[in-house]
Amino acid sequence: MKIYLDNCCFNRPFDDQSQLRIRLESEAKLKIQEDIRSGIHMLVWSYLLDYENNRNPFAERQKQISKWKQYAKVDVEENPALIEIARRIFSLGTKKIDSLHIACAISVYADYFLTTDDEIIKKTVLIPDIKIIDPIGFIKEVT
């Protein structure tokens, strides 16, 4: 199964763990990473993950997240078809960067787009091309 984790998903374990939701999403995301390392899921990476991670002001977080690129089975680069998909998604009211992330996943036929961003999750009904879900929902649905 091909899965795309957006930048906020990769950053979740670095967030303040005092809130139960954040702690549960972090644990679910760590389990997903374990499954990626063991070959159960195929990770999709993209030029946007590189871009956003390189802008991370926390050097240690940046370093740890960048290590995940080595596990990716697919590394998406910008192309005209992807931009067209992103424009369609953007027209539905999604932010530009989020539209591009989702388009990256769709362009390589990923099965799931994982995020902890509530605004993206609210748009799931508008984007039927891919299953958009948070890490907890993914674990519940897939295992």
PDB file of C-alpha atoms in Angstrom:
ATOM      1  CA  MET A   1       0.000   0.000   0.000  1.00  0.00           C
ATOM      2  CA  LYS A   2       1.379   3.418  -0.992  1.00  0.00           C
ATOM      3  CA  ILE A   3       1.050   6.163   1.589  1.00  0.00           C
ATOM      4  CA  TYR A   4       2.005   9.835   1.638  1.00  0.00           C
ATOM      5  CA  LEU A   5       2.590  11.557   4.972  1.00  0.00           C
ATOM      6  CA  ASP A   6       2.472  15.330   4.854  1.00  0.00           C
ATOM      7  CA  ASN A   7       4.878  17.564   6.751  1.00  0.00           C
ATOM      8  CA  CYS A   8       2.621  18.096   9.773  1.00  0.00           C
ATOM      9  CA  CYS A   9       2.338  14.331  10.114  1.00  0.00           C
ATOM     10  CA  PHE A  10       6.119  13.919  10.109  1.00  0.00           C
ATOM     11  CA  ASN A  11       6.389  16.657  12.731  1.00  0.00           C
ATOM     12  CA  ARG A  12       3.694  15.297  15.070  1.00  0.00           C
ATOM     13  CA  PRO A  13       6.044  13.395  17.434  1.00  0.00           C
ATOM     14  CA  PHE A  14       7.935  16.673  18.012  1.00  0.00           C
ATOM     15  CA  ASP A  15       4.784  18.505  19.127  1.00  0.00           C
ATOM     16  CA  ASP A  16       3.799  19.069  22.769  1.00  0.00           C
ATOM     17  CA  GLN A  17       2.718  15.610  23.935  1.00  0.00           C
ATOM     18  CA  SER A  18       0.677  16.858  26.903  1.00  0.00           C
ATOM     19  CA  GLN A  19      -2.539  16.757  24.833  1.00  0.00           C
ATOM     20  CA  LEU A  20      -4.033  13.281  24.456  1.00  0.00           C
ATOM     21  CA  ARG A  21      -4.896  13.694  20.774  1.00  0.00           C
ATOM     22  CA  ILE A  22      -1.342  14.732  19.900  1.00  0.00           C
ATOM     23  CA  ARG A  23       0.125  11.868  21.905  1.00  0.00           C
ATOM     24  CA  LEU A  24      -2.188   9.311  20.233  1.00  0.00           C
ATOM     25  CA  GLU A  25      -1.488  10.689  16.746  1.00  0.00           C
ATOM     26  CA  SER A  26       2.230  10.542  17.508  1.00  0.00           C
ATOM     27  CA  GLU A  27       2.020   6.911  18.596  1.00  0.00           C
ATOM     28  CA  ALA A  28      -0.015   6.017  15.512  1.00  0.00           C
ATOM     29  CA  LYS A  29       2.463   7.815  13.259  1.00  0.00           C
ATOM     30  CA  LEU A  30       5.393   5.994  14.890  1.00  0.00           C
ATOM     31  CA  LYS A  31       3.632   2.660  14.273  1.00  0.00           C
ATOM     32  CA  ILE A  32       3.118   3.630  10.634  1.00  0.00           C
ATOM     33  CA  GLN A  33       6.813   4.459  10.340  1.00  0.00           C
ATOM     34  CA  GLU A  34       7.661   1.073  11.838  1.00  0.00           C
ATOM     35  CA  ASP A  35       5.454  -0.560   9.183  1.00  0.00           C
ATOM     36  CA  ILE A  36       7.187   1.457   6.451  1.00  0.00           C
ATOM     37  CA  ARG A  37      10.604   0.314   7.654  1.00  0.00           C
ATOM     38  CA  SER A  38       9.452  -3.295   7.710  1.00  0.00           C
ATOM     39  CA  GLY A  39       8.053  -3.060   4.170  1.00  0.00           C
ATOM     40  CA  ILE A  40       4.358  -3.327   5.016  1.00  0.00           C
ATOM     41  CA  HIS A  41       3.661   0.098   3.477  1.00  0.00           C
ATOM     42  CA  MET A  42       5.414   1.994   0.687  1.00  0.00           C
ATOM     43  CA  LEU A  43       6.308   5.576   1.524  1.00  0.00           C
ATOM     44  CA  VAL A  44       5.821   8.287  -1.084  1.00  0.00           C
ATOM     45  CA  TRP A  45       8.150  11.296  -0.774  1.00  0.00           C
ATOM     46  CA  SER A  46       8.025  14.557  -2.712  1.00  0.00           C
ATOM     47  CA  TYR A  47       9.918  17.695  -3.553  1.00  0.00           C
ATOM     48  CA  LEU A  48       7.460  19.567  -1.313  1.00  0.00           C
ATOM     49  CA  LEU A  49       8.440  17.517   1.721  1.00  0.00           C
ATOM     50  CA  ASP A  50      12.056  18.451   0.996  1.00  0.00           C
ATOM     51  CA  TYR A  51      11.073  22.107   0.575  1.00  0.00           C
ATOM     52  CA  GLU A  52       9.043  22.330   3.783  1.00  0.00           C
ATOM     53  CA  ASN A  53      11.484  20.303   5.836  1.00  0.00           C
ATOM     54  CA  ASN A  54      14.412  22.472   4.692  1.00  0.00           C
ATOM     55  CA  ARG A  55      12.512  25.473   6.063  1.00  0.00           C
ATOM     56  CA  ASN A  56      12.082  23.841   9.484  1.00  0.00           C
ATOM     57  CA  PRO A  57      13.772  26.151  12.014  1.00  0.00           C
ATOM     58  CA  PHE A  58      14.611  23.212  14.301  1.00  0.00           C
ATOM     59  CA  ALA A  59      17.778  21.556  12.979  1.00  0.00           C
ATOM     60  CA  GLU A  60      17.300  18.284  14.873  1.00  0.00           C
ATOM     61  CA  ARG A  61      13.731  17.868  13.629  1.00  0.00           C
ATOM     62  CA  GLN A  62      14.853  18.687  10.103  1.00  0.00           C
ATOM     63  CA  LYS A  63      17.618  16.084  10.299  1.00  0.00           C
ATOM     64  CA  GLN A  64      15.350  13.346  11.679  1.00  0.00           C
ATOM     65  CA  ILE A  65      12.581  13.958   9.142  1.00  0.00           C
ATOM     66  CA  SER A  66      14.983  14.085   6.192  1.00  0.00           C
ATOM     67  CA  LYS A  67      16.154  10.553   7.053  1.00  0.00           C
ATOM     68  CA  TRP A  68      12.750   9.245   5.994  1.00  0.00           C
ATOM     69  CA  LYS A  69      13.442  10.025   2.353  1.00  0.00           C
ATOM     70  CA  GLN A  70      15.692   6.958   2.208  1.00  0.00           C
ATOM     71  CA  TYR A  71      12.674   4.733   2.896  1.00  0.00           C
ATOM     72  CA  ALA A  72      10.597   6.197   0.086  1.00  0.00           C
ATOM     73  CA  LYS A  73       9.793   3.894  -2.804  1.00  0.00           C
ATOM     74  CA  VAL A  74       8.623   6.862  -4.869  1.00  0.00           C
ATOM     75  CA  ASP A  75      10.008  10.416  -4.935  1.00  0.00           C
ATOM     76  CA  VAL A  76       7.645  12.799  -6.727  1.00  0.00           C
ATOM     77  CA  GLU A  77       9.028  15.717  -8.707  1.00  0.00           C
ATOM     78  CA  GLU A  78       6.988  18.629 -10.025  1.00  0.00           C
ATOM     79  CA  ASN A  79       5.444  18.080 -13.446  1.00  0.00           C
ATOM     80  CA  PRO A  80       2.616  19.615 -15.518  1.00  0.00           C
ATOM     81  CA  ALA A  81       0.082  16.881 -14.715  1.00  0.00           C
ATOM     82  CA  LEU A  82       0.716  17.293 -10.982  1.00  0.00           C
ATOM     83  CA  ILE A  83       0.251  21.071 -11.239  1.00  0.00           C
ATOM     84  CA  GLU A  84      -3.060  20.569 -13.021  1.00  0.00           C
ATOM     85  CA  ILE A  85      -4.269  18.234 -10.254  1.00  0.00           C
ATOM     86  CA  ALA A  86      -3.132  20.786  -7.654  1.00  0.00           C
ATOM     87  CA  ARG A  87      -5.064  23.573  -9.413  1.00  0.00           C
ATOM     88  CA  ARG A  88      -8.234  21.491  -9.305  1.00  0.00           C
ATOM     89  CA  ILE A  89      -7.757  20.772  -5.593  1.00  0.00           C
ATOM     90  CA  PHE A  90      -6.904  24.414  -4.865  1.00  0.00           C
ATOM     91  CA  SER A  91     -10.162  25.465  -6.543  1.00  0.00           C
ATOM     92  CA  LEU A  92     -11.987  23.468  -3.857  1.00  0.00           C
ATOM     93  CA  GLY A  93     -10.660  25.825  -1.176  1.00  0.00           C
ATOM     94  CA  THR A  94      -7.509  24.017  -0.104  1.00  0.00           C
ATOM     95  CA  LYS A  95      -4.328  26.005   0.569  1.00  0.00           C
ATOM     96  CA  LYS A  96      -1.781  26.038  -2.261  1.00  0.00           C
ATOM     97  CA  ILE A  97       0.899  24.029  -0.463  1.00  0.00           C
ATOM     98  CA  ASP A  98      -1.672  21.485   0.735  1.00  0.00           C
ATOM     99  CA  SER A  99      -3.075  21.211  -2.784  1.00  0.00           C
ATOM    100  CA  LEU A 100       0.401  20.452  -4.083  1.00  0.00           C
ATOM    101  CA  HIS A 101       1.046  17.826  -1.399  1.00  0.00           C
ATOM    102  CA  ILE A 102      -2.246  16.073  -2.154  1.00  0.00           C
ATOM    103  CA  ALA A 103      -1.569  16.302  -5.888  1.00  0.00           C
ATOM    104  CA  CYS A 104       1.816  14.635  -5.350  1.00  0.00           C
ATOM    105  CA  ALA A 105       0.098  11.699  -3.699  1.00  0.00           C
ATOM    106  CA  ILE A 106      -2.642  11.470  -6.322  1.00  0.00           C
ATOM    107  CA  SER A 107      -0.185  11.725  -9.223  1.00  0.00           C
ATOM    108  CA  VAL A 108       1.541   8.478  -8.187  1.00  0.00           C
ATOM    109  CA  TYR A 109      -1.687   6.705  -7.242  1.00  0.00           C
ATOM    110  CA  ALA A 110      -1.019   6.614  -3.519  1.00  0.00           C
ATOM    111  CA  ASP A 111      -3.723   4.823  -1.584  1.00  0.00           C
ATOM    112  CA  TYR A 112      -3.678   7.163   1.418  1.00  0.00           C
ATOM    113  CA  PHE A 113      -2.724  10.731   2.269  1.00  0.00           C
ATOM    114  CA  LEU A 114      -1.972  11.024   5.978  1.00  0.00           C
ATOM    115  CA  THR A 115      -2.191  14.329   7.791  1.00  0.00           C
ATOM    116  CA  THR A 116      -2.870  15.770  11.223  1.00  0.00           C
ATOM    117  CA  ASP A 117      -4.221  18.994   9.695  1.00  0.00           C
ATOM    118  CA  ASP A 118      -7.942  19.318  10.497  1.00  0.00           C
ATOM    119  CA  GLU A 119      -8.506  21.754   7.624  1.00  0.00           C
ATOM    120  CA  ILE A 120      -7.287  19.195   5.091  1.00  0.00           C
ATOM    121  CA  ILE A 121      -9.305  16.410   6.702  1.00  0.00           C
ATOM    122  CA  LYS A 122     -12.468  18.552   6.451  1.00  0.00           C
ATOM    123  CA  LYS A 123     -11.958  18.731   2.662  1.00  0.00           C
ATOM    124  CA  THR A 124     -11.859  14.940   2.215  1.00  0.00           C
ATOM    125  CA  VAL A 125     -15.372  14.748   0.834  1.00  0.00           C
ATOM    126  CA  LEU A 126     -14.383  17.175  -1.914  1.00  0.00           C
ATOM    127  CA  ILE A 127     -11.349  15.138  -3.025  1.00  0.00           C
ATOM    128  CA  PRO A 128     -12.486  11.647  -4.014  1.00  0.00           C
ATOM    129  CA  ASP A 129      -9.202  10.742  -5.766  1.00  0.00           C
ATOM    130  CA  ILE A 130      -7.460   9.602  -2.573  1.00  0.00           C
ATOM    131  CA  LYS A 131      -8.308   8.604   0.972  1.00  0.00           C
ATOM    132  CA  ILE A 132      -7.292  11.468   3.290  1.00  0.00           C
ATOM    133  CA  ILE A 133      -7.076  10.454   6.913  1.00  0.00           C
ATOM    134  CA  ASP A 134      -5.227  11.111  10.174  1.00  0.00           C
ATOM    135  CA  PRO A 135      -2.729   8.548  11.537  1.00  0.00           C
ATOM    136  CA  ILE A 136      -5.172   7.194  14.147  1.00  0.00           C
ATOM    137  CA  GLY A 137      -7.885   6.674  11.543  1.00  0.00           C
ATOM    138  CA  PHE A 138      -5.367   4.990   9.262  1.00  0.00           C
ATOM    139  CA  ILE A 139      -4.318   2.530  11.961  1.00  0.00           C
ATOM    140  CA  LYS A 140      -7.957   1.767  12.776  1.00  0.00           C
ATOM    141  CA  GLU A 141      -8.864   1.295   9.112  1.00  0.00           C
ATOM    142  CA  VAL A 142      -5.851  -0.671   7.935  1.00  0.00           C
ATOM    143  CA  THR A 143      -5.061  -2.947  10.884  1.00  0.00           C
TER     144      THR A 143
END
